[in-house]
């Protein structure tokens, strides 16, 4: 298992990045939050999880170990694969997911596209006690506008960047606060309907 990688960022795209590790370009899938911190030419150390399938090897990378640990815990729930786990981390931070599970907040989980009442109930049942609450986490005030996070979440779910930007424009008339990301994402998805670019 590849648990961590360290190297130079070669490129960053909407849902992936390529990291040069000892002369080998490692393609990693990641969350909008982690990808936003990566820039070509910089050195990066990422916490990773390798998903092995019969026809593919996919490496998922995260800026924080807590994200990687949450990603792994989510996949332990029946019906939750890597793509849905990544979508959950695009909408919620590990701490907000832990709070939602601890408080039995099914509605918070259902804000993630692809999670209905049944899967949300299963998540609450199976994740109880498996997600650790941070001892003291100060709310982040570094990002005044999280519109880009919503757009990148839409791209990660299969829409093209132009359609995603248009949908976010239709879903909000001003800056998007971090706490409003789930609701804005939901409105953007409703605006887009079922058509993917």
Backbone as a printed PyTorch tensor [residue, N CA C, xyz], in Angstrom:
tensor([[[  0.8460,  -1.2050,   0.0000],
         [  0.0000,   0.0000,   0.0000],
         [  0.8810,   1.2540,   0.0000]],

        [[  0.5530,   2.1980,  -0.8610],
         [  1.2680,   3.4740,  -0.9000],
         [  0.5380,   4.4270,   0.0570]],

        [[  1.1470,   4.7580,   1.1740],
         [  0.4950,   5.5680,   2.2050],
         [  0.8090,   7.0520,   2.0870]],

        [[  1.9110,   7.3890,   1.4180],
         [  2.3170,   8.7890,   1.3170],
         [  3.2470,   8.9470,   0.1260]],

        [[  3.1960,  10.1130,  -0.5060],
         [  4.1750,  10.4020,  -1.5540],
         [  4.6470,  11.8340,  -1.4250]],

        [[  5.8700,  12.0440,  -1.8720],
         [  6.4860,  13.3590,  -1.7580],
         [  7.2380,  13.6500,  -3.0500]],

        [[  7.0040,  14.8300,  -3.6210],
         [  7.6840,  15.1750,  -4.8550],
         [  7.2640,  16.5300,  -5.3760]],

        [[  7.6470,  16.8010,  -6.6260],
         [  7.3530,  18.0850,  -7.2530],
         [  6.0660,  18.0060,  -8.0610]],

        [[  5.2010,  18.9820,  -7.8960],
         [  3.9440,  19.0200,  -8.6400],
         [  4.2540,  19.3720, -10.1000]],

        [[  3.8630,  18.4950, -11.0190],
         [  4.0790,  18.7590, -12.4520],
         [  2.8910,  19.4780, -13.0690]],

        [[  1.6840,  19.0650, -12.7010],
         [  0.4870,  19.7060, -13.2520],
         [ -0.6970,  19.4740, -12.3250]],

        [[ -1.6710,  20.3770, -12.4210],
         [ -2.9000,  20.2770, -11.6320],
         [ -4.0770,  20.5130, -12.5600]],

        [[ -5.0490,  19.6050, -12.5230],
         [ -6.2580,  19.7610, -13.3280],
         [ -7.4610,  19.8160, -12.3900]],

        [[ -8.6630,  19.7730, -12.9570],
         [ -9.8780,  19.9410, -12.1440],
         [-10.0430,  18.8590, -11.0830]],

        [[ -9.6880,  17.6190, -11.4160],
         [ -9.9070,  16.5230, -10.4600],
         [ -8.6340,  15.7320, -10.1590]],

        [[ -7.5340,  16.0380, -10.8540],
         [ -6.3010,  15.2660, -10.6820],
         [ -5.0660,  16.1590, -10.6280]],

        [[ -3.9700,  15.5610, -10.1890],
         [ -2.6670,  16.2310, -10.2300],
         [ -1.6260,  15.1800, -10.5820]],

        [[ -0.4970,  15.6290, -11.1310],
         [  0.6120,  14.7260, -11.4200],
         [  1.7970,  15.1750, -10.5740]],

        [[  2.3210,  14.2450,  -9.7750],
         [  3.4430,  14.5340,  -8.8780],
         [  4.6630,  13.7470,  -9.3340]],

        [[  5.7830,  14.4310,  -9.5240],
         [  7.0390,  13.7720,  -9.9070],
         [  7.6820,  13.1870,  -8.6570]],

        [[  7.6850,  11.8560,  -8.5740],
         [  8.2950,  11.1700,  -7.4370],
         [  9.4710,  10.3540,  -7.9580]],

        [[ 10.6830,  10.8740,  -7.7610],
         [ 11.8790,  10.1720,  -8.2170],
         [ 11.9160,   9.9290,  -9.7140]],

        [[ 11.4050,  10.9010, -10.4800],
         [ 11.4280,  10.7690, -11.9370],
         [ 10.2200,  10.0680, -12.5260]],

        [[  9.2890,   9.6390, -11.6720],
         [  8.0600,   8.9900, -12.1440],
         [  6.8800,   9.9180, -11.8760]],

        [[  6.0920,  10.2090, -12.9040],
         [  4.9240,  11.0710, -12.7420],
         [  3.7530,  10.2780, -12.2060]],

        [[  3.3830,  10.5150, -10.9590],
         [  2.2750,   9.7950, -10.3190],
         [  0.9910,  10.6010, -10.4740]],

        [[ -0.0110,  10.0190, -11.1480],
         [ -1.3100,  10.6650, -11.3100],
         [ -2.1570,  10.3670, -10.0800]],

        [[ -2.6390,  11.4130,  -9.4230],
         [ -3.4720,  11.2270,  -8.2330],
         [ -4.8150,  11.9140,  -8.4150]],

        [[ -5.8560,  11.2800,  -7.9080],
         [ -7.1950,  11.8840,  -7.8470],
         [ -7.2940,  12.5560,  -6.4870]],

        [[ -8.0080,  13.6840,  -6.4190],
         [ -8.0980,  14.3510,  -5.1240],
         [ -9.3280,  15.2310,  -5.0160]],

        [[ -9.4800,  15.8450,  -3.8480],
         [-10.6050,  16.7350,  -3.5850],
         [-10.2920,  18.1470,  -4.0870]],

        [[-11.3240,  18.9520,  -4.3190],
         [-11.0830,  20.3350,  -4.7320],
         [-10.2170,  21.1020,  -3.7280]],

        [[-10.4160,  20.8260,  -2.4350],
         [ -9.6510,  21.5260,  -1.4050],
         [ -8.1600,  21.2400,  -1.4760]],

        [[ -7.7990,  19.9750,  -1.6560],
         [ -6.3900,  19.6050,  -1.7610],
         [ -5.7940,  20.1460,  -3.0530]],

        [[ -6.5100,  19.9990,  -4.1580],
         [ -5.9930,  20.4540,  -5.4590],
         [ -5.7800,  21.9590,  -5.4840]],

        [[ -6.6080,  22.6890,  -4.7460],
         [ -6.4740,  24.1520,  -4.7010],
         [ -5.1670,  24.5800,  -4.0430]],

        [[ -4.5950,  23.6970,  -3.2180],
         [ -3.3450,  24.0190,  -2.5210],
         [ -2.1110,  23.6630,  -3.3510]],

        [[ -2.3030,  22.9430,  -4.4550],
         [ -1.1730,  22.4920,  -5.2640],
         [ -0.9340,  23.4220,  -6.4470]],

        [[  0.3450,  23.6970,  -6.7320],
         [  0.7080,  24.5470,  -7.8650],
         [  1.9290,  23.9470,  -8.5500]],

        [[  1.9430,  23.9910,  -9.8730],
         [  3.0470,  23.4100, -10.6360],
         [  4.3810,  23.9870, -10.1760]],

        [[  5.3510,  23.1000,  -9.9590],
         [  6.6850,  23.5170,  -9.5480],
         [  6.9360,  23.4640,  -8.0530]],

        [[  5.8810,  23.4000,  -7.2540],
         [  6.0690,  23.3730,  -5.8030],
         [  6.3240,  21.9450,  -5.3220]],

        [[  6.9040,  21.8220,  -4.1470],
         [  7.1000,  20.5070,  -3.5280],
         [  5.8570,  20.1830,  -2.7150]],

        [[  5.4080,  18.9420,  -2.8030],
         [  4.2070,  18.5390,  -2.0660],
         [  4.4120,  17.2030,  -1.3780]],

        [[  3.8170,  17.0740,  -0.2000],
         [  3.7860,  15.7950,   0.5110],
         [  2.3190,  15.4660,   0.7470]],

        [[  1.8600,  14.3480,   0.1980],
         [  0.4460,  14.0040,   0.2540],
         [  0.2310,  12.6300,   0.8940]],

        [[ -0.8860,  12.5110,   1.6040],
         [ -1.2840,  11.2440,   2.2150],
         [ -2.1540,  10.5130,   1.1920]],

        [[ -1.8530,   9.2580,   0.9270],
         [ -2.4960,   8.5750,  -0.1920],
         [ -3.1930,   7.2730,   0.1990]],

        [[ -4.0800,   6.8700,  -0.7020],
         [ -4.7730,   5.5850,  -0.5860],
         [ -4.8520,   4.9950,  -1.9880]],

        [[ -4.3690,   3.7630,  -2.1400],
         [ -4.3660,   3.1000,  -3.4450],
         [ -5.5680,   2.1740,  -3.5450]],

        [[ -6.3850,   2.3910,  -4.5790],
         [ -7.5390,   1.5190,  -4.8250],
         [ -7.1860,   0.5770,  -5.9690]],

        [[ -7.1920,  -0.7200,  -5.6730],
         [ -6.8180,  -1.7330,  -6.6600],
         [ -8.0750,  -2.3890,  -7.2150]],

        [[ -8.2370,  -2.3100,  -8.5200],
         [ -9.3360,  -2.9790,  -9.2130],
         [ -8.7390,  -3.9510, -10.2170]],

        [[ -9.5680,  -4.8320, -10.7370],
         [ -9.0990,  -5.8280, -11.6940],
         [ -8.4510,  -5.1790, -12.9150]],

        [[ -9.0040,  -4.0190, -13.3280],
         [ -8.5150,  -3.3790, -14.5570],
         [ -7.8330,  -2.0360, -14.3120]],

        [[ -7.6120,  -1.6670, -13.0480],
         [ -6.9980,  -0.3530, -12.8020],
         [ -6.3780,  -0.2540, -11.4190]],

        [[ -5.4220,   0.6800, -11.3180],
         [ -4.8320,   1.0730, -10.0380],
         [ -5.0470,   2.5830,  -9.9480]],

        [[ -5.7730,   3.0400,  -8.9450],
         [ -6.0690,   4.4690,  -8.8140],
         [ -5.5430,   4.9680,  -7.4770]],

        [[ -4.7470,   6.0400,  -7.5410],
         [ -4.1630,   6.6110,  -6.3320],
         [ -4.9180,   7.8810,  -5.9550]],

        [[ -5.4310,   7.9150,  -4.7310],
         [ -6.1380,   9.0810,  -4.2100],
         [ -5.2230,   9.7760,  -3.2060]],

        [[ -5.1350,  11.0990,  -3.2960],
         [ -4.1850,  11.8340,  -2.4530],
         [ -4.8800,  12.9890,  -1.7260]],

        [[ -4.4000,  13.2400,  -0.5090],
         [ -5.0190,  14.2570,   0.3450],
         [ -3.9590,  15.0530,   1.0900]],

        [[ -4.2360,  16.3440,   1.2880],
         [ -3.2930,  17.2180,   1.9850],
         [ -3.1800,  16.8320,   3.4580]],

        [[ -4.2860,  16.3790,   4.0480],
         [ -4.3090,  16.0430,   5.4670],
         [ -4.5290,  14.5490,   5.6730]],

        [[ -3.8730,  13.9840,   6.6660],
         [ -4.0570,  12.5640,   6.9830],
         [ -5.5050,  12.2870,   7.3890]],

        [[ -6.1500,  13.2710,   8.0250],
         [ -7.5410,  13.0860,   8.4620],
         [ -8.4700,  12.8780,   7.2690]],

        [[ -8.1700,  13.5570,   6.1350],
         [ -8.9780,  13.3590,   4.9240],
         [ -8.8120,  11.9410,   4.3990]],

        [[ -7.5560,  11.4810,   4.3460],
         [ -7.2870,  10.1270,   3.8660],
         [ -7.9550,   9.0870,   4.7700]],

        [[ -7.8570,   9.2820,   6.0810],
         [ -8.4520,   8.3470,   7.0310],
         [ -9.9720,   8.3120,   6.8930]],

        [[-10.5740,   9.4870,   6.6910],
         [-12.0250,   9.5630,   6.5090],
         [-12.4300,   8.8910,   5.2050]],

        [[-11.6470,   9.1270,   4.1470],
         [-11.8820,   8.5070,   2.8440],
         [-11.9060,   6.9740,   2.9810]],

        [[-10.9630,   6.4460,   3.7380],
         [-10.8910,   4.9960,   3.9340],
         [-12.0800,   4.4920,   4.7560]],

        [[-12.4430,   5.2430,   5.7940],
         [-13.5680,   4.8380,   6.6490],
         [-14.8760,   4.8350,   5.8640]],

        [[-15.0560,   5.8310,   5.0110],
         [-16.2880,   5.9250,   4.2130],
         [-16.4600,   4.7230,   3.3060]],

        [[-15.3530,   4.2440,   2.7350],
         [-15.4340,   3.1060,   1.8250],
         [-15.7310,   1.7930,   2.5410]],

        [[-15.6390,   1.8040,   3.8630],
         [-15.9900,   0.6200,   4.6340],
         [-17.4920,   0.4250,   4.7410]],

        [[-18.2530,   1.4320,   4.2780],
         [-19.7170,   1.3630,   4.3260],
         [-20.2280,   0.7690,   3.0190]],

        [[-21.1230,  -0.1880,   3.1230],
         [-21.6800,  -0.8380,   1.9350],
         [-22.3430,   0.1950,   1.0200]],

        [[-22.0010,   0.1460,  -0.2530],
         [-22.5960,   1.0630,  -1.2240],
         [-21.8030,   2.3390,  -1.4310]],

        [[-20.7160,   2.5070,  -0.6740],
         [-19.8850,   3.7060,  -0.8320],
         [-18.5380,   3.3010,  -1.4320]],

        [[-18.3010,   3.7300,  -2.6660],
         [-17.0360,   3.4680,  -3.3310],
         [-16.1520,   4.6990,  -3.3030]],

        [[-14.9930,   4.6260,  -3.9620],
         [-14.0570,   5.7650,  -3.9520],
         [-14.6610,   7.0540,  -4.5020]],

        [[-15.4270,   6.9510,  -5.5730],
         [-15.9720,   8.1710,  -6.1910],
         [-16.9550,   8.8840,  -5.2580]],

        [[-17.8290,   8.1110,  -4.6200],
         [-18.7930,   8.7180,  -3.7080],
         [-18.0960,   9.2500,  -2.4540]],

        [[-17.0860,   8.5260,  -1.9750],
         [-16.3250,   8.9880,  -0.8080],
         [-15.6310,  10.3110,  -1.1240]],

        [[-15.0900,  10.4200,  -2.3540],
         [-14.4300,  11.6620,  -2.7640],
         [-15.4420,  12.8020,  -2.8710]],

        [[-16.6370,  12.4920,  -3.3880],
         [-17.6960,  13.5080,  -3.4860],
         [-18.0860,  14.0130,  -2.1040]],

        [[-18.1130,  13.0950,  -1.1150],
         [-18.4570,  13.5000,   0.2450],
         [-17.4090,  14.4530,   0.8080]],

        [[-16.1420,  14.1790,   0.5090],
         [-15.0700,  15.0510,   1.0020],
         [-14.9720,  16.3470,   0.1960]],

        [[-15.5930,  16.3840,  -0.9830],
         [-15.6410,  17.6310,  -1.7500],
         [-16.6730,  18.5790,  -1.1400]],

        [[-17.6960,  18.0030,  -0.5000],
         [-18.7720,  18.8040,   0.0960],
         [-18.5220,  19.0840,   1.5760]],

        [[-18.0430,  18.0620,   2.3010],
         [-17.8380,  18.1880,   3.7480],
         [-16.3750,  17.9680,   4.1240]],

        [[-15.9130,  18.6700,   5.1380],
         [-14.5870,  18.4010,   5.7020],
         [-14.7020,  17.1700,   6.5950]],

        [[-13.5690,  16.5220,   6.9300],
         [-13.6320,  15.3840,   7.8510],
         [-14.3210,  15.7320,   9.1710]],

        [[-14.0600,  16.9360,   9.6930],
         [-14.6740,  17.3120,  10.9760],
         [-16.1790,  17.4950,  10.8480]],

        [[-16.6530,  18.0880,   9.7330],
         [-18.1050,  18.2680,   9.5870],
         [-18.8020,  16.9310,   9.3580]],

        [[-18.1310,  15.9860,   8.6800],
         [-18.6940,  14.6440,   8.5340],
         [-18.7770,  13.9470,   9.8880]],

        [[-17.7110,  14.0950,  10.6860],
         [-17.6930,  13.4790,  12.0150],
         [-18.8040,  14.0530,  12.8850]],

        [[-19.0090,  15.3650,  12.8020],
         [-20.0820,  16.0040,  13.5750],
         [-21.4500,  15.5110,  13.1040]],

        [[-21.6310,  15.4050,  11.7820],
         [-22.9140,  14.9470,  11.2370],
         [-23.2300,  13.5340,  11.7160]],

        [[-22.2270,  12.6600,  11.7030],
         [-22.4290,  11.2790,  12.1550],
         [-22.6930,  11.2400,  13.6570]],

        [[-21.9150,  12.0050,  14.4220],
         [-22.0800,  12.0240,  15.8810],
         [-23.4620,  12.5310,  16.2900]],

        [[-23.9870,  13.4850,  15.5000],
         [-25.2840,  14.0750,  15.8370],
         [-26.4460,  13.3840,  15.1270]],

        [[-26.1380,  12.3620,  14.3070],
         [-27.1930,  11.6540,  13.5690],
         [-27.8750,  12.5410,  12.5470]],

        [[-27.1210,  13.4690,  11.9610],
         [-27.6760,  14.4490,  11.0160],
         [-27.7320,  13.8730,   9.6020]],

        [[-28.8140,  13.1680,   9.3260],
         [-28.9630,  12.5240,   8.0120],
         [-29.0670,  13.5510,   6.8830]],

        [[-29.7270,  14.6630,   7.1590],
         [-29.9150,  15.6960,   6.1280],
         [-28.5790,  16.2480,   5.6370]],

        [[-27.6160,  16.3950,   6.5400],
         [-26.2940,  16.9030,   6.1400],
         [-25.6300,  15.9390,   5.1630]],

        [[-25.7900,  14.6400,   5.4150],
         [-25.1960,  13.6490,   4.5180],
         [-25.9030,  13.6280,   3.1710]],

        [[-27.2050,  13.8600,   3.1850],
         [-27.9910,  13.8380,   1.9410],
         [-27.7070,  15.0480,   1.0530]],

        [[-26.9600,  16.0350,   1.5610],
         [-26.5750,  17.1740,   0.7300],
         [-25.5540,  16.7760,  -0.3300]],

        [[-24.9260,  15.6170,  -0.1480],
         [-23.9420,  15.1370,  -1.1240],
         [-24.6760,  14.4710,  -2.2740]],

        [[-24.4370,  14.9130,  -3.5170],
         [-25.0790,  14.2760,  -4.6740],
         [-24.7670,  12.7830,  -4.7030]],

        [[-25.8080,  11.9690,  -4.8880],
         [-25.5990,  10.5240,  -4.9320],
         [-25.9280,   9.8290,  -3.6220]],

        [[-26.1650,  10.6090,  -2.5590],
         [-26.5160,  10.0080,  -1.2730],
         [-27.9830,  10.2870,  -0.9760]],

        [[-28.7650,   9.1990,  -0.9470],
         [-30.1720,   9.2980,  -0.6120],
         [-30.3970,   8.9030,   0.8340]],

        [[-31.6570,   8.7690,   1.2060],
         [-32.0100,   8.4620,   2.5940],
         [-31.4300,   7.1280,   3.0530]],

        [[-31.4560,   6.1160,   2.1790],
         [-30.9830,   4.7790,   2.5730],
         [-29.4840,   4.7760,   2.8560]],

        [[-28.7160,   5.3610,   1.9280],
         [-27.2590,   5.3870,   2.1070],
         [-26.8870,   6.2480,   3.3070]],

        [[-27.5890,   7.3690,   3.4770],
         [-27.3160,   8.2450,   4.6280],
         [-27.5630,   7.5070,   5.9430]],

        [[-28.6620,   6.7560,   5.9990],
         [-28.9780,   5.9980,   7.2130],
         [-27.9090,   4.9360,   7.4720]],

        [[-27.4370,   4.2970,   6.3910],
         [-26.3940,   3.2700,   6.5340],
         [-25.0880,   3.8940,   7.0150]],

        [[-24.7750,   5.0900,   6.4920],
         [-23.5630,   5.7980,   6.9270],
         [-23.6210,   6.0970,   8.4210]],

        [[-24.7630,   6.5880,   8.8840],
         [-24.9060,   6.9060,  10.3050],
         [-24.7610,   5.6590,  11.1670]],

        [[-25.3280,   4.5580,  10.6860],
         [-25.2890,   3.3180,  11.4450],
         [-23.8850,   2.7190,  11.5000]],

        [[-23.2210,   2.6700,  10.3400],
         [-21.9420,   1.9630,  10.2580],
         [-20.7300,   2.8210,  10.6430]],

        [[-20.8730,   4.1620,  10.5730],
         [-19.7260,   5.0140,  10.8820],
         [-19.6720,   5.4590,  12.3350]],

        [[-20.7070,   5.1300,  13.1000],
         [-20.7410,   5.5450,  14.5000],
         [-19.4810,   5.1220,  15.2450]],

        [[-18.7460,   6.0970,  15.8000],
         [-17.5310,   5.8170,  16.5540],
         [-16.2930,   5.6130,  15.6990]],

        [[-16.4450,   5.6150,  14.3590],
         [-15.2910,   5.3800,  13.4840],
         [-14.6690,   6.6660,  12.9540]],

        [[-15.3990,   7.7760,  13.0410],
         [-14.8530,   9.0710,  12.6220],
         [-14.5280,   9.8720,  13.8690]],

        [[-13.2860,  10.3430,  13.9650],
         [-12.8750,  11.0650,  15.1750],
         [-13.1480,  12.5550,  15.0490]],

        [[-13.7450,  13.0950,  16.1050],
         [-14.0050,  14.5370,  16.1610],
         [-12.7210,  15.2580,  16.5480]],

        [[-12.3940,  16.3750,  15.8900],
         [-11.2050,  17.1340,  16.2700],
         [-11.3810,  17.7290,  17.6510]],

        [[-10.2930,  17.7540,  18.4120],
         [-10.3790,  18.2750,  19.7780],
         [-10.6710,  19.7650,  19.7870]],

        [[ -9.9840,  20.5010,  18.9300],
         [-10.2360,  21.9450,  18.8410],
         [ -9.9520,  22.3890,  17.4300]],

        [[-11.0180,  22.6110,  16.6830],
         [-10.8190,  23.0380,  15.2990],
         [-11.4280,  24.4130,  15.1110]],

        [[-10.5750,  25.3740,  14.8330],
         [-11.0530,  26.7360,  14.5960],
         [-11.6180,  26.8110,  13.1840]],

        [[-12.7640,  27.4670,  13.0030],
         [-13.3320,  27.5740,  11.6630],
         [-12.4000,  28.3490,  10.7400]],

        [[-12.3020,  27.8820,   9.5280],
         [-11.3970,  28.5150,   8.5660],
         [-12.0400,  29.7600,   7.9800]],

        [[-11.3080,  30.8540,   8.0110],
         [-11.8430,  32.0970,   7.4440],
         [-10.9530,  32.5900,   6.3140]],

        [[-10.1150,  31.6880,   5.7860],
         [ -9.1780,  32.1120,   4.7530],
         [ -9.8520,  32.3030,   3.4080]],

        [[-10.9240,  31.5510,   3.1650],
         [-11.5700,  31.6240,   1.8580],
         [-12.8550,  32.4240,   1.9500]],

        [[-12.8750,  33.6030,   1.3180],
         [-14.0550,  34.4540,   1.3560],
         [-15.0920,  33.9570,   0.3590]],

        [[-14.6650,  33.3430,  -0.7270],
         [-15.5750,  32.8800,  -1.7580],
         [-15.2200,  31.4500,  -2.1520]],

        [[-16.1690,  30.5490,  -1.9240],
         [-15.9290,  29.1240,  -2.2080],
         [-16.6100,  28.6720,  -3.4880]],

        [[-16.8900,  29.6280,  -4.4000],
         [-17.5390,  29.2620,  -5.6750],
         [-16.7080,  28.2400,  -6.4390]],

        [[-15.3710,  28.4360,  -6.4190],
         [-14.4870,  27.5180,  -7.1350],
         [-14.6010,  26.1000,  -6.6050]],

        [[-14.8170,  25.9740,  -5.3030],
         [-14.9580,  24.6520,  -4.6860],
         [-16.2140,  23.9580,  -5.2170]],

        [[-17.3000,  24.7230,  -5.3830],
         [-18.5450,  24.1590,  -5.9130],
         [-18.3410,  23.7320,  -7.3700]],

        [[-17.6750,  24.5910,  -8.1570],
         [-17.4230,  24.2690,  -9.5640],
         [-16.5850,  23.0010,  -9.6870]],

        [[-15.5400,  22.8870,  -8.8600],
         [-14.6610,  21.7170,  -8.9380],
         [-15.3860,  20.4560,  -8.4880]],

        [[-16.3040,  20.5860,  -7.5380],
         [-17.0930,  19.4270,  -7.1060],
         [-17.9790,  18.9460,  -8.2480]],

        [[-18.5650,  19.8850,  -9.0020],
         [-19.3970,  19.5150, -10.1530],
         [-18.5660,  18.8110, -11.2250]],

        [[-17.3680,  19.3380, -11.4800],
         [-16.4830,  18.7110, -12.4710],
         [-16.1170,  17.3010, -12.0190]],

        [[-15.8630,  17.1490, -10.7180],
         [-15.5160,  15.8280, -10.1730],
         [-16.6720,  14.8430, -10.3310]],

        [[-17.8910,  15.3770, -10.3890],
         [-19.0690,  14.5230, -10.5390],
         [-19.4260,  14.2700, -12.0060]],

        [[-18.6340,  14.8230, -12.9400],
         [-18.8010,  14.4580, -14.3410],
         [-19.1990,  15.5520, -15.3150]],

        [[-19.4180,  16.7740, -14.8520],
         [-19.7730,  17.8530, -15.7690],
         [-18.5240,  18.5930, -16.2380]],

        [[-18.6110,  19.2470, -17.4100],
         [-17.4370,  19.9850, -17.8710],
         [-17.3440,  21.3330, -17.1530]],

        [[-16.1560,  21.9270, -17.1970],
         [-15.8710,  23.1330, -16.4130],
         [-16.7700,  24.3040, -16.8030]],

        [[-17.0480,  24.4540, -18.1060],
         [-17.8700,  25.5750, -18.5770],
         [-19.3040,  25.4540, -18.0540]],

        [[-19.8580,  24.2410, -18.1370],
         [-21.2210,  24.0100, -17.6570],
         [-21.2890,  24.1880, -16.1420]],

        [[-20.2270,  23.7490, -15.4460],
         [-20.1870,  23.8780, -13.9900],
         [-20.1950,  25.3450, -13.5700]],

        [[-19.3730,  26.1580, -14.2480],
         [-19.2970,  27.5870, -13.9230],
         [-20.6470,  28.2700, -14.1670]],

        [[-21.3090,  27.8850, -15.2580],
         [-22.6020,  28.4630, -15.6040],
         [-23.6610,  28.0990, -14.5530]],

        [[-23.6240,  26.8450, -14.0950],
         [-24.5920,  26.3860, -13.1060],
         [-24.4050,  27.0900, -11.7630]],

        [[-23.1460,  27.2940, -11.3710],
         [-22.8720,  27.9950, -10.1010],
         [-23.3440,  29.4410, -10.2020]],

        [[-23.1490,  30.0360, -11.3800],
         [-23.6180,  31.4120, -11.6160],
         [-25.1340,  31.4950, -11.4460]],

        [[-25.8320,  30.4530, -11.9310],
         [-27.2910,  30.4270, -11.8350],
         [-27.7620,  30.1350, -10.4030]],

        [[-26.9150,  29.4360,  -9.6440],
         [-27.3190,  29.0020,  -8.3050],
         [-27.0840,  30.0530,  -7.2220]],

        [[-26.2620,  31.0610,  -7.5180],
         [-25.9650,  32.0660,  -6.4910],
         [-25.7500,  33.4280,  -7.1400]],

        [[-26.0300,  34.4750,  -6.3900],
         [-25.8630,  35.8200,  -6.9510],
         [-24.7530,  36.6050,  -6.2520]],

        [[-23.8950,  35.8980,  -5.5460],
         [-22.7950,  36.5820,  -4.8540],
         [-21.7580,  35.5820,  -4.3850]],

        [[-20.8430,  36.0030,  -3.5190],
         [-19.8240,  35.0930,  -2.9820],
         [-20.4660,  33.9330,  -2.2210]],

        [[-19.7970,  32.7990,  -2.2380],
         [-20.2900,  31.6070,  -1.5440],
         [-19.4140,  31.3550,  -0.3200]],

        [[-20.0180,  31.3450,   0.8550],
         [-19.2790,  31.0520,   2.0870],
         [-19.0310,  29.5510,   2.1670]],

        [[-17.9990,  29.1710,   2.9270],
         [-17.6450,  27.7460,   3.0830],
         [-18.8490,  26.9280,   3.5470]],

        [[-19.6070,  27.4790,   4.4950],
         [-20.7560,  26.7560,   5.0540],
         [-21.8930,  26.5940,   4.0470]],

        [[-21.8830,  27.4240,   2.9890],
         [-22.9620,  27.3730,   2.0000],
         [-22.6530,  26.4590,   0.8200]],

        [[-21.4650,  25.8300,   0.8300],
         [-21.0630,  24.9820,  -0.2980],
         [-22.0670,  23.8590,  -0.5760]],

        [[-22.4860,  23.0690,   0.4400],
         [-23.4300,  21.9820,   0.1530],
         [-24.7330,  22.4620,  -0.4780]],

        [[-25.3250,  23.5350,   0.0820],
         [-26.5940,  24.0430,  -0.4420],
         [-26.4200,  24.6020,  -1.8500]],

        [[-25.3050,  25.3090,  -2.0930],
         [-25.0460,  25.8690,  -3.4180],
         [-24.8390,  24.7500,  -4.4360]],

        [[-24.1310,  23.7010,  -4.0340],
         [-23.9070,  22.5530,  -4.9150],
         [-25.2320,  21.9090,  -5.3000]],

        [[-26.1150,  21.7900,  -4.3250],
         [-27.4340,  21.1870,  -4.5790],
         [-28.2360,  22.0320,  -5.5690]],

        [[-28.2280,  23.3550,  -5.3760],
         [-28.9520,  24.2470,  -6.2910],
         [-28.3570,  24.2000,  -7.6920]],

        [[-27.0120,  24.1360,  -7.7600],
         [-26.3430,  24.0740,  -9.0590],
         [-26.7180,  22.7940,  -9.7970]],

        [[-26.7880,  21.6920,  -9.0750],
         [-27.1690,  20.4100,  -9.6870],
         [-28.6110,  20.4620, -10.2060]],

        [[-29.4790,  21.1240,  -9.4430],
         [-30.8660,  21.2690,  -9.8910],
         [-30.9340,  22.1270, -11.1520]],

        [[-30.0880,  23.1740, -11.2030],
         [-30.0560,  24.0550, -12.3710],
         [-29.5550,  23.3170, -13.6040]],

        [[-28.6410,  22.3600, -13.4010],
         [-28.0620,  21.6290, -14.5190],
         [-28.9540,  20.5090, -15.0070]],

        [[-29.8510,  20.0550, -14.1600],
         [-30.6930,  18.9300, -14.5490],
         [-29.8510,  17.6840, -14.7050]],

        [[-30.1570,  16.8630, -15.6690],
         [-29.4360,  15.6100, -15.8410],
         [-28.4280,  15.6380, -16.9760]],

        [[-28.2080,  16.7830, -17.5830],
         [-27.3200,  16.8490, -18.7620],
         [-25.8890,  17.0890, -18.3840]],

        [[-25.0190,  16.1870, -18.7380],
         [-23.5890,  16.3460, -18.4600],
         [-22.8620,  16.6730, -19.7420]],

        [[-21.8360,  17.5950, -19.5930],
         [-21.0770,  17.9690, -20.7820],
         [-19.8960,  17.0930, -20.9900]]])
